[in-house]
XYZ file of C-alpha atoms in Angstrom:
709
model
C 55.665 31.539 14.424
C 55.924 29.750 17.748
C 56.674 26.058 17.760
C 54.289 23.751 19.586
C 56.067 21.850 22.313
C 56.144 18.038 22.004
C 54.300 17.731 25.317
C 51.504 19.959 24.023
C 51.328 17.922 20.841
C 51.088 14.732 22.843
C 48.343 16.152 25.032
C 46.426 17.381 21.987
C 46.784 14.015 20.285
C 45.626 12.240 23.416
C 42.583 14.495 23.703
C 41.644 13.874 20.086
C 42.085 10.147 20.615
C 39.823 10.244 23.670
C 37.191 12.207 21.737
C 37.373 9.710 18.899
C 37.067 6.782 21.292
C 34.108 8.407 23.030
C 32.365 8.966 19.708
C 33.068 5.406 18.650
C 31.718 4.091 21.947
C 28.599 6.250 21.604
C 28.063 5.008 18.048
C 28.460 1.426 19.235
C 25.869 1.982 21.993
C 23.497 3.534 19.475
C 23.865 0.593 17.106
C 23.364 -1.969 19.864
C 20.231 -0.181 21.106
C 18.810 0.055 17.598
C 19.687 -3.606 17.043
C 17.597 -4.628 20.050
C 14.727 -2.416 18.896
C 14.836 -3.999 15.442
C 14.838 -7.471 16.957
C 11.711 -6.530 18.910
C 10.007 -5.150 15.799
C 10.940 -8.176 13.706
C 9.887 -10.562 16.479
C 6.674 -8.589 17.129
C 7.151 -8.471 20.895
C 8.219 -6.139 23.709
C 11.577 -7.831 24.141
C 13.116 -9.650 27.066
C 12.108 -8.036 30.374
C 9.797 -5.649 28.475
C 12.747 -3.921 26.842
C 10.721 -1.489 24.700
C 8.428 -0.158 27.467
C 11.408 0.205 29.809
C 13.409 2.045 27.149
C 10.490 4.378 26.491
C 9.935 5.156 30.181
C 13.646 5.668 30.937
C 13.953 9.449 31.347
C 17.740 9.153 31.306
C 17.585 8.229 27.622
C 17.851 10.839 24.902
C 14.433 11.902 23.537
C 15.336 10.445 20.130
C 15.801 7.006 21.723
C 12.482 7.230 23.558
C 10.757 8.320 20.341
C 12.243 5.305 18.579
C 10.903 2.988 21.283
C 7.450 4.561 20.934
C 7.470 4.050 17.180
C 8.464 0.398 17.623
C 5.582 -0.248 20.028
C 3.157 1.383 17.612
C 4.388 -0.752 14.737
C 4.095 -3.951 16.768
C 0.559 -2.865 17.580
C -0.203 -4.661 20.837
C -3.022 -2.860 22.724
C -1.152 -3.630 25.963
C 1.350 -0.909 24.978
C -1.302 1.822 25.157
C -0.964 2.396 28.911
C 2.791 2.885 28.543
C 2.491 5.190 25.551
C -0.170 7.251 27.304
C 2.480 8.333 29.811
C 4.401 9.928 26.955
C 1.560 12.392 26.357
C 2.644 14.382 29.423
C 6.306 14.638 28.359
C 7.869 18.097 28.190
C 9.324 17.344 24.747
C 6.700 18.088 22.071
C 8.276 15.676 19.599
C 8.043 12.863 22.157
C 4.369 13.669 22.731
C 3.845 13.597 18.970
C 5.724 10.294 18.629
C 3.599 8.789 21.398
C 0.441 9.855 19.580
C 1.733 8.451 16.292
C 2.296 5.099 18.002
C -1.071 5.213 19.765
C -2.744 5.905 16.426
C -1.060 2.862 14.906
C -2.403 0.660 17.692
C -5.894 2.203 17.561
C -6.020 1.724 13.792
C -9.332 0.068 12.967
C -7.735 -2.913 11.217
C -5.264 -3.509 14.042
C -7.895 -3.317 16.791
C -10.025 -5.686 14.747
C -7.167 -8.192 14.653
C -7.025 -8.093 18.454
C -10.826 -8.052 18.785
C -10.357 -5.023 21.046
C -12.092 -1.676 21.582
C -10.435 1.705 22.294
C -9.881 2.387 25.994
C -11.899 5.433 27.217
C -8.934 6.670 29.272
C -6.692 6.669 26.205
C -9.323 8.408 24.097
C -9.738 11.125 26.744
C -5.971 11.660 26.795
C -5.906 12.044 23.002
C -8.745 14.564 23.117
C -6.815 16.640 25.651
C -3.910 16.754 23.197
C -6.142 18.583 20.710
C -5.488 21.686 22.831
C -1.705 21.166 22.924
C 0.292 24.334 22.124
C 2.396 22.448 19.552
C 0.758 22.074 16.130
C 2.566 18.793 15.458
C 1.055 17.291 18.622
C -2.431 18.453 17.674
C -1.907 17.004 14.192
C -0.882 13.600 15.550
C -3.854 13.636 17.929
C -6.246 14.237 15.033
C -4.491 11.525 13.030
C -4.884 9.025 15.887
C -8.600 9.780 16.190
C -9.040 9.365 12.448
C -7.278 6.010 12.403
C -9.917 4.541 14.690
C -12.303 4.804 11.742
C -15.074 5.723 14.184
C -17.009 8.929 13.701
C -17.907 9.329 17.378
C -14.275 9.881 18.363
C -13.578 12.848 16.065
C -14.869 16.153 17.501
C -17.170 18.286 15.328
C -15.460 20.546 12.773
C -16.466 23.677 14.665
C -14.121 22.607 17.460
C -11.013 21.482 15.562
C -11.213 22.383 11.847
C -8.269 24.540 10.694
C -8.760 28.206 9.857
C -8.051 28.760 6.121
C -6.630 32.182 6.946
C -4.074 30.779 9.392
C -2.114 28.405 7.174
C 1.045 30.379 6.505
C 3.370 28.082 8.440
C 4.256 24.524 7.449
C 3.200 23.147 10.844
C -0.245 24.702 10.412
C -0.542 23.203 6.938
C 0.542 19.834 8.337
C -2.252 20.001 10.912
C -4.760 20.950 8.212
C -3.791 17.979 6.040
C -4.033 15.563 8.964
C -7.464 16.914 9.893
C -8.655 16.486 6.290
C -7.441 12.884 6.180
C -8.966 12.100 9.576
C -12.362 13.515 8.574
C -12.375 11.367 5.439
C -11.263 8.238 7.307
C -14.238 8.466 9.666
C -16.512 9.744 6.851
C -17.513 12.879 8.749
C -20.078 14.457 6.427
C -20.318 17.467 8.753
C -16.728 18.310 7.790
C -17.672 19.076 4.173
C -18.283 22.859 4.591
C -14.962 23.285 6.418
C -13.152 21.276 3.742
C -14.741 23.407 1.025
C -13.377 26.516 2.749
C -9.895 24.967 2.527
C -10.049 24.507 -1.259
C -8.513 27.939 -2.094
C -5.884 27.547 0.668
C -2.304 26.199 0.493
C -3.696 22.708 1.243
C -6.281 22.951 -1.546
C -4.817 20.044 -3.533
C -5.214 17.653 -0.597
C -8.629 19.086 0.267
C -9.947 18.626 -3.277
C -8.886 15.014 -3.712
C -9.927 13.907 -0.231
C -13.245 15.780 -0.360
C -14.072 13.996 -3.605
C -13.344 10.633 -1.940
C -15.646 11.510 0.958
C -18.429 12.718 -1.334
C -18.301 9.544 -3.443
C -18.324 7.294 -0.365
C -21.291 9.058 1.196
C -23.065 9.884 -2.114
C -22.982 13.580 -1.241
C -23.873 16.491 -3.508
C -21.499 19.380 -2.856
C -22.583 23.002 -2.670
C -19.548 25.067 -3.659
C -19.547 28.880 -3.557
C -20.195 30.534 -6.898
C -17.113 30.644 -9.086
C -14.934 28.506 -6.784
C -14.846 25.442 -9.026
C -13.987 27.588 -12.041
C -11.066 29.092 -10.132
C -9.830 25.640 -9.140
C -9.889 24.455 -12.748
C -7.624 27.314 -13.875
C -5.257 27.194 -10.895
C -1.533 27.298 -11.777
C -1.080 24.212 -9.565
C -1.876 20.996 -11.498
C -2.742 19.220 -8.232
C -5.436 21.804 -7.550
C -6.748 21.492 -11.111
C -6.879 17.705 -10.711
C -8.693 18.076 -7.391
C -11.191 20.429 -9.010
C -11.846 17.862 -11.743
C -12.464 15.177 -9.128
C -15.059 17.462 -7.543
C -16.692 18.613 -10.786
C -19.211 15.746 -11.226
C -20.164 15.911 -7.530
C -21.351 19.525 -7.284
C -24.953 20.694 -7.473
C -24.508 22.204 -10.930
C -21.694 20.278 -12.643
C -19.761 21.983 -15.447
C -20.882 21.014 -18.924
C -18.918 18.723 -21.218
C -17.260 21.541 -23.240
C -15.879 23.102 -20.047
C -14.345 19.840 -18.885
C -13.179 18.744 -22.328
C -11.136 21.956 -22.610
C -8.885 20.481 -19.915
C -8.083 17.534 -22.183
C -5.577 19.947 -23.743
C -3.954 20.709 -20.372
C -0.133 20.505 -20.461
C -0.139 18.206 -17.404
C -0.730 14.496 -18.054
C -2.350 13.966 -14.649
C -4.864 16.744 -15.259
C -5.828 15.202 -18.601
C -6.396 11.824 -16.917
C -8.610 13.432 -14.265
C -10.503 15.330 -16.975
C -11.341 12.030 -18.672
C -12.559 10.624 -15.366
C -14.716 13.684 -14.722
C -16.285 13.461 -18.170
C -17.068 9.788 -17.623
C -18.837 10.550 -14.351
C -21.030 13.184 -16.024
C -22.824 10.302 -17.802
C -24.033 12.434 -20.712
C -23.920 11.885 -24.460
C -21.942 15.103 -24.910
C -19.349 13.956 -22.371
C -19.037 10.566 -24.085
C -18.552 12.338 -27.424
C -15.722 14.438 -25.955
C -13.993 11.319 -24.614
C -14.365 9.580 -27.982
C -12.853 12.540 -29.833
C -9.891 12.580 -27.471
C -9.375 8.838 -27.833
C -9.560 9.001 -31.610
C -7.048 11.851 -31.665
C -4.632 9.733 -29.603
C -5.036 6.735 -31.905
C -4.168 8.950 -34.856
C -0.880 10.066 -33.281
C 2.296 8.717 -34.847
C 3.793 8.142 -31.378
C 1.481 5.145 -30.926
C 2.747 3.458 -34.054
C 5.523 0.888 -33.931
C 6.668 -1.524 -31.251
C 7.238 1.043 -28.478
C 4.101 2.694 -27.142
C 4.207 6.303 -25.998
C 3.453 5.778 -22.306
C 1.608 9.035 -21.578
C -0.628 8.701 -24.629
C -1.213 5.022 -23.991
C -2.232 5.614 -20.377
C -4.584 8.387 -21.486
C -6.143 5.980 -23.957
C -6.656 3.473 -21.128
C -8.234 6.235 -19.039
C -10.522 7.104 -21.958
C -11.651 3.471 -22.229
C -12.389 3.326 -18.493
C -14.270 6.633 -18.672
C -16.465 5.418 -21.538
C -17.338 2.308 -19.561
C -18.361 4.513 -16.647
C -20.276 6.969 -18.860
C -22.893 4.359 -19.777
C -23.605 5.841 -23.206
C -24.248 3.524 -26.207
C -21.996 5.605 -28.454
C -19.196 5.118 -25.950
C -19.657 1.348 -25.925
C -19.517 1.357 -29.724
C -16.256 3.299 -29.676
C -14.731 0.935 -27.120
C -15.597 -2.082 -29.280
C -14.005 -0.355 -32.260
C -10.822 0.394 -30.317
C -10.656 -3.231 -29.142
C -9.579 -4.188 -32.667
C -6.509 -1.932 -32.491
C -4.401 -3.608 -29.788
C -4.654 -6.690 -27.581
C -4.105 -4.893 -24.291
C -6.635 -2.250 -25.304
C -9.045 -5.078 -26.161
C -8.712 -6.539 -22.667
C -9.143 -3.171 -20.955
C -12.077 -2.470 -23.251
C -13.776 -5.710 -22.208
C -13.294 -4.715 -18.563
C -14.802 -1.288 -19.235
C -17.825 -2.801 -20.992
C -18.453 -5.189 -18.097
C -18.063 -2.377 -15.563
C -20.692 -0.384 -17.446
C -23.045 -3.339 -17.969
C -22.193 -6.711 -16.357
C -24.646 -8.456 -18.696
C -22.908 -7.204 -21.839
C -22.116 -9.934 -24.367
C -18.567 -11.255 -24.199
C -16.704 -10.461 -27.445
C -15.119 -13.346 -29.305
C -11.335 -13.394 -29.188
C -11.285 -13.727 -32.970
C -13.107 -10.384 -33.251
C -10.549 -8.341 -31.295
C -6.842 -7.671 -31.640
C -4.661 -10.619 -30.547
C -3.926 -10.789 -26.819
C -0.228 -11.510 -27.096
C 1.079 -10.938 -23.565
C 0.325 -11.985 -19.998
C -0.996 -8.585 -18.916
C -3.622 -8.606 -21.688
C -4.663 -12.186 -20.931
C -4.993 -11.437 -17.216
C -7.257 -8.417 -17.784
C -9.419 -10.418 -20.206
C -9.845 -13.246 -17.689
C -10.702 -10.763 -14.924
C -13.334 -9.193 -17.178
C -14.830 -12.604 -17.976
C -14.965 -13.420 -14.251
C -16.880 -10.182 -13.563
C -19.257 -10.698 -16.502
C -22.778 -12.059 -16.061
C -22.889 -13.276 -19.661
C -23.408 -17.088 -19.774
C -20.920 -17.248 -22.646
C -18.221 -15.813 -20.374
C -18.944 -18.467 -17.752
C -18.747 -21.214 -20.372
C -15.447 -19.803 -21.605
C -14.019 -19.798 -18.054
C -15.083 -23.414 -17.600
C -13.206 -24.223 -20.769
C -10.085 -22.571 -19.356
C -10.385 -24.650 -16.189
C -10.617 -27.781 -18.332
C -7.396 -26.893 -20.141
C -8.782 -25.221 -23.269
C -6.108 -22.553 -23.682
C -6.800 -19.957 -26.428
C -4.506 -19.964 -29.437
C -1.345 -17.974 -28.831
C -1.712 -17.990 -25.045
C 0.797 -19.604 -22.715
C -0.604 -22.116 -20.252
C 1.094 -20.352 -17.333
C -0.859 -17.157 -18.110
C -4.077 -19.044 -17.442
C -2.654 -20.940 -14.466
C -1.593 -17.743 -12.694
C -5.021 -16.157 -13.316
C -7.124 -19.028 -11.928
C -7.598 -17.399 -8.473
C -9.463 -14.551 -10.196
C -12.229 -16.762 -11.595
C -12.570 -19.559 -9.016
C -15.372 -17.812 -7.130
C -17.266 -17.251 -10.406
C -17.179 -20.974 -11.171
C -18.229 -21.914 -7.648
C -21.021 -19.348 -7.604
C -22.482 -20.837 -10.769
C -22.544 -24.355 -9.291
C -23.209 -23.928 -5.544
C -24.852 -27.345 -5.325
C -21.777 -29.285 -6.467
C -19.643 -29.970 -3.365
C -17.176 -32.062 -5.354
C -15.999 -28.911 -7.142
C -15.179 -27.321 -3.790
C -13.254 -30.402 -2.693
C -11.293 -30.427 -5.942
C -10.271 -26.795 -5.579
C -9.362 -27.150 -1.893
C -6.957 -29.914 -2.922
C -5.481 -27.804 -5.740
C -1.694 -27.291 -5.487
C -2.025 -23.539 -6.138
C -2.246 -21.817 -2.708
C -4.025 -18.807 -4.197
C -6.709 -21.046 -5.701
C -7.091 -22.621 -2.263
C -7.406 -19.181 -0.655
C -10.010 -18.035 -3.204
C -12.035 -21.199 -2.563
C -11.863 -20.708 1.204
C -12.966 -17.083 0.847
C -15.960 -18.224 -1.201
C -16.889 -20.820 1.420
C -16.716 -18.230 4.195
C -18.885 -15.735 2.321
C -21.396 -18.003 0.588
C -21.751 -21.249 2.555
C -23.232 -20.819 6.051
C -22.690 -24.475 7.041
C -19.989 -26.803 5.725
C -20.750 -30.470 5.210
C -18.545 -33.153 6.745
C -16.354 -33.621 3.664
C -15.799 -29.887 3.229
C -14.915 -29.508 6.911
C -12.464 -32.383 6.678
C -10.905 -30.887 3.534
C -10.428 -27.490 5.206
C -8.783 -29.079 8.248
C -6.557 -31.217 6.048
C -5.487 -28.146 4.066
C -4.568 -26.265 7.259
C -2.687 -29.193 8.768
C -0.691 -29.599 5.568
C 0.005 -25.868 5.307
C 1.261 -25.382 8.873
C 4.845 -25.624 7.659
C 4.176 -24.461 4.102
C 5.442 -21.392 2.291
C 2.099 -19.635 1.674
C 0.161 -17.558 4.188
C -2.937 -16.823 2.094
C -4.696 -20.205 2.534
C -4.091 -20.159 6.290
C -5.420 -16.601 6.648
C -8.496 -17.534 4.617
C -9.062 -20.777 6.552
C -8.921 -19.350 10.087
C -12.552 -18.057 10.166
C -13.796 -21.480 9.007
C -12.046 -23.549 11.680
C -14.589 -22.894 14.485
C -17.064 -24.854 12.347
C -14.816 -27.910 12.739
C -15.369 -28.257 16.490
C -12.520 -29.572 18.625
C -10.401 -30.402 15.576
C -10.678 -26.796 14.443
C -9.808 -25.501 17.918
C -6.682 -27.656 18.044
C -5.598 -26.418 14.624
C -6.101 -22.815 15.736
C -3.889 -23.462 18.754
C -1.202 -24.863 16.458
C -1.529 -21.779 14.230
C -0.473 -19.616 17.189
C 3.078 -20.672 16.291
C 2.703 -20.231 12.518
C 5.687 -18.803 10.667
C 3.383 -15.947 9.585
C 2.515 -13.328 12.184
C -0.816 -12.299 10.565
C -1.895 -15.953 10.809
C -0.978 -16.041 14.502
C -3.016 -12.916 15.236
C -6.069 -14.161 13.368
C -5.884 -17.526 15.092
C -5.650 -15.834 18.504
C -8.586 -13.540 17.723
C -10.726 -16.493 16.646
C -9.806 -18.451 19.777
C -10.718 -15.429 21.897
C -14.102 -15.259 20.179
C -14.531 -18.982 20.941
C -13.991 -18.305 24.658
C -10.303 -19.242 24.965
C -8.588 -17.454 27.872
C -6.073 -14.821 26.668
C -4.815 -16.606 23.533
C -2.692 -13.587 22.545
C -0.424 -14.269 25.524
C 0.396 -17.642 23.976
C 1.897 -16.103 20.825
C 5.659 -16.541 21.025
C 8.074 -14.061 19.377
C 8.646 -14.463 15.670
C 12.028 -15.839 14.575
C 14.381 -13.093 13.414
C 17.571 -12.775 11.404
C 20.911 -13.285 13.204
C 22.275 -10.339 15.190
C 25.214 -9.957 12.812
C 22.805 -9.404 9.912
C 21.188 -6.458 11.707
C 24.526 -5.174 13.004
C 26.121 -5.221 9.556
C 23.193 -3.271 8.115
C 23.278 -0.684 10.914
C 27.037 -0.172 10.630
C 26.577 0.624 6.960
C 23.991 3.252 7.871
C 26.595 6.024 7.911
C 27.524 5.336 4.284
C 25.633 6.172 1.136
C 23.703 3.546 -0.765
C 22.310 3.915 -4.272
C 19.910 1.485 -5.902
C 19.622 1.307 -9.676
C 16.542 -0.396 -11.111
C 17.122 -1.286 -14.754
C 14.034 -1.754 -16.925
C 13.466 -2.255 -20.626
C 12.661 1.492 -20.744
C 15.864 2.593 -18.985
C 17.057 2.972 -15.392
C 15.722 4.838 -12.405
C 17.366 5.254 -9.017
C 16.189 4.976 -5.425
C 17.253 6.654 -2.222
C 16.449 4.204 0.559
C 15.035 5.523 3.839
C 17.088 3.124 5.927
C 16.409 4.925 9.212
C 12.657 5.210 8.634
C 12.017 1.656 7.408
C 15.074 -0.475 8.210
C 13.419 -3.908 8.086
C 11.770 -3.140 4.753
C 15.044 -1.850 3.322
C 16.889 -4.962 4.535
C 14.290 -7.164 2.878
C 14.459 -5.213 -0.385
C 18.265 -5.223 -0.480
C 18.414 -8.936 0.287
C 15.930 -9.823 -2.461
C 17.738 -7.577 -4.929
C 21.070 -9.161 -3.995
C 19.583 -12.588 -4.702
C 18.501 -11.342 -8.181
C 14.892 -11.983 -7.151
C 13.530 -9.065 -9.181
C 15.355 -9.883 -12.424
C 12.838 -10.330 -15.241
C 9.783 -9.526 -13.103
C 6.936 -7.798 -14.911
C 5.440 -4.394 -14.168
C 2.030 -5.894 -13.437
C -0.003 -2.830 -12.476
C -0.049 0.726 -13.791
C -2.839 3.131 -12.856
C -2.529 6.500 -14.637
C -1.610 9.351 -12.279
C -1.656 6.907 -9.350
C 0.956 4.135 -9.148
C 3.342 1.849 -10.993
C 3.599 -1.505 -9.200
C 6.030 -4.410 -9.545
C 7.671 -7.189 -7.559
C 5.196 -10.044 -8.129
C 6.931 -13.149 -9.522
C 3.609 -14.391 -10.928
C 2.772 -11.140 -12.708
C -0.717 -11.109 -11.161
C -0.352 -9.197 -7.889
C -0.776 -12.383 -5.835
C 2.808 -13.630 -5.616
C 5.621 -13.013 -3.177
C 8.903 -14.387 -1.853
C 7.396 -16.815 0.667
C 7.907 -14.661 3.751
C 6.018 -11.681 5.160
C 7.625 -8.606 6.690
C 6.220 -6.200 9.284
C 4.744 -2.858 8.319
C 6.921 0.122 9.237
C 4.586 3.091 9.073
C 6.554 6.298 9.582
C 6.207 10.067 9.312
C 6.899 10.227 5.562
C 4.070 11.083 3.162
C 3.198 9.907 -0.326
C 4.369 12.691 -2.582
C 5.209 12.067 -6.225
C 7.948 9.475 -6.668
C 7.666 7.838 -3.246
C 8.154 4.070 -3.035
C 5.927 1.983 -0.772
C 5.230 -1.659 0.037
C 2.100 -3.214 -1.428
C -0.048 -5.035 1.132
C -3.096 -7.256 1.398
C -3.464 -6.404 5.090
C -1.330 -5.343 8.029
C 2.133 -6.979 8.108
C 1.650 -8.778 4.770
C 4.419 -7.104 2.768
C 6.800 -9.319 0.831
C 8.340 -8.235 -2.456
C 5.733 -6.090 -4.205
C 6.365 -2.351 -4.212
C 4.861 0.660 -5.940
C 5.919 4.151 -7.000
C 3.404 6.979 -6.721
C 2.951 9.074 -9.859
C 1.354 11.966 -7.946
C 0.669 12.845 -4.282
C -1.665 10.283 -2.688
C -2.638 11.530 0.784
C -5.113 8.695 1.378
C -2.176 6.235 1.444
C -0.323 8.118 4.200
C 0.060 6.137 7.391
C -1.217 2.929 5.842
C 1.596 1.614 3.642
C 5.298 1.562 4.496
C 7.305 4.199 2.619
C 10.865 2.917 2.300
C 12.399 4.886 -0.584
C 11.972 7.682 -3.070
C 12.917 7.962 -6.722
C 16.056 10.104 -6.679
C 16.657 10.024 -10.426
C 15.003 8.798 -13.594
C 11.410 9.605 -12.652
C 10.726 10.111 -16.354
C 11.548 6.406 -16.822
C 8.958 5.489 -14.175
C 6.415 7.671 -15.964
C 7.123 5.797 -19.208
C 6.463 2.342 -17.747
C 3.294 0.516 -18.751
C 1.915 -2.891 -17.846
C 3.971 -5.647 -19.403
C 7.292 -3.795 -19.131
C 9.920 -5.610 -17.088
C 12.637 -5.090 -14.512
C 15.864 -6.347 -16.060
C 17.901 -6.153 -12.872
C 18.606 -4.218 -9.687
C 22.103 -3.125 -8.699
C 23.114 -1.893 -5.235
C 26.075 0.467 -4.854
C 27.501 1.194 -1.400
C 29.657 4.296 -0.968
C 32.131 2.679 1.415
C 35.737 3.900 1.045
C 37.479 0.549 1.484
C 35.158 -1.376 -0.819
C 35.004 -1.393 -4.593
C 32.190 0.631 -6.141
C 30.316 -2.411 -7.329
C 27.045 -4.119 -6.446
C 27.247 -5.667 -3.010
C 24.965 -7.780 -0.892
C 24.559 -6.974 2.769
């Protein structure tokens, strides 16, 4: 074997060193570019010297960098970016054209355009329509998605022109286009799309078609005409998603299946299918269907798995679904069964009261002494929500007692305090002629009570009196530097009624610490005739550069998140490249032990498990709002998304999907997926708790222990 000369070794070592240095320099440039993009996204602006548009239009940049700039502009959402993004539609790179359309769709989103009080530009709409003939399926799919996000029927071409061919769905890109077309047709409520969607039911996208078609039919009160035998084939499909979709459609067809046919699916091996079967039976609204639901509920109550201190989650959630279905069925025998089940368990009693009110708002409110004890916050919250929705005078009197401090035996005062925002409007609606009650609630220290009162004023009181106007202005002035966005968001539409004082407050709100407040203030000023108020919005404050840089440098290393609950642990894989700001926020809150002890406050069978609210009601948050980071990921089973009350209103609440939810795609930031322990997620019910969250970084020179970024 020949020996390598020392000179050759030196040259080889030098070459390797140069390669390593070049790679390190390239990685540093990538991190610094991404850092600037993140600062723009967090600050909700284009950057100094229009950094994002310049980066996007710089043809010397790699396509991946230009795509990232496009995504950032779409997330920020300023309509002024549309002209820049439109230039990307003529790019030679199909993925860049698709990214441009994704960003354009985010800006044209109906909610976003409403925030800017803007209308779609005809030139942009024409450019999107031309992309419907693009040779790349992904570009056509993003074009359809963008048209659907406008929420306007006139922008989506008729199905004959763009509906997918069921016989041409062998490739994944073709299926992707088909799913995006289905979602777009439902978003704009295109009734003419129904026949084409029906033809897709037996196709590879049949699960999406079934669920979304049912949503469209319910929204438009449509009766569906399915080909003979098609529904029967859907209900026996080997795919549980298709069976569930068929059950969603069953009550909406011209000749619905009878109760025995649907009740046979209550023995389906898939939990989700059984839940959908209960829903379908409830929507039949027949005595036979109610009887089938009752039998199933009684069989669950007889199971030994429901005995003891630990409830069997699947059975318990099916029992909840049965209660909801009986409320929807509207049959007297069903109401009788619900009242009987309300004596079994406190949470079931609360859900039963909600079901009774949903079926008949005038139903008599049961006495707490006649039902099982409500021994936890989740049960108390559902009971209060049911009382607020009830039209029974006894329920109103009971709510007034709560407001006066009459806490039921065994209840904690903080349960009632956290639930007050849910019944404020009911109290105000019963006494519209008592302005002192409004003034009292506007001065309440609870920001969510304030917000509920302001919402009621906006919806129910066409003209505020002098004292109410003064109280609203005082609330806004006091909240300018506060830690709650909800009252400010609710107050903005009322400020024009306060004349010059209201205008001045709106101008001050342009520099609010909450970006959604700034946008709403600017929109209102624009509607009042103010010249270009959006130009007066300054960039939002952002985290220090080193915070972003540290996070980005860790991007090359693995990160595992363990969420410990009283039912066991499940694990998350964070999508740090797809939703970096959301991941930073989540990791920071977890590192501060923010989530420790927080309740699982919402569980909807076969839909979501939701947590992260410190109040346990769905209203609370950490005191800051983070931007939405819509991306190309979709809501399959086990995906983790941010809960919102509007664009850019995320904070600490997150949810895990229990089954695919295509209607959520493109609307809620996906930032993680459950990588292990999904059975633990499935076993969670309302009232369970997060015990702690641990973060493990796979960094060689650091100990394998929880670390904060």
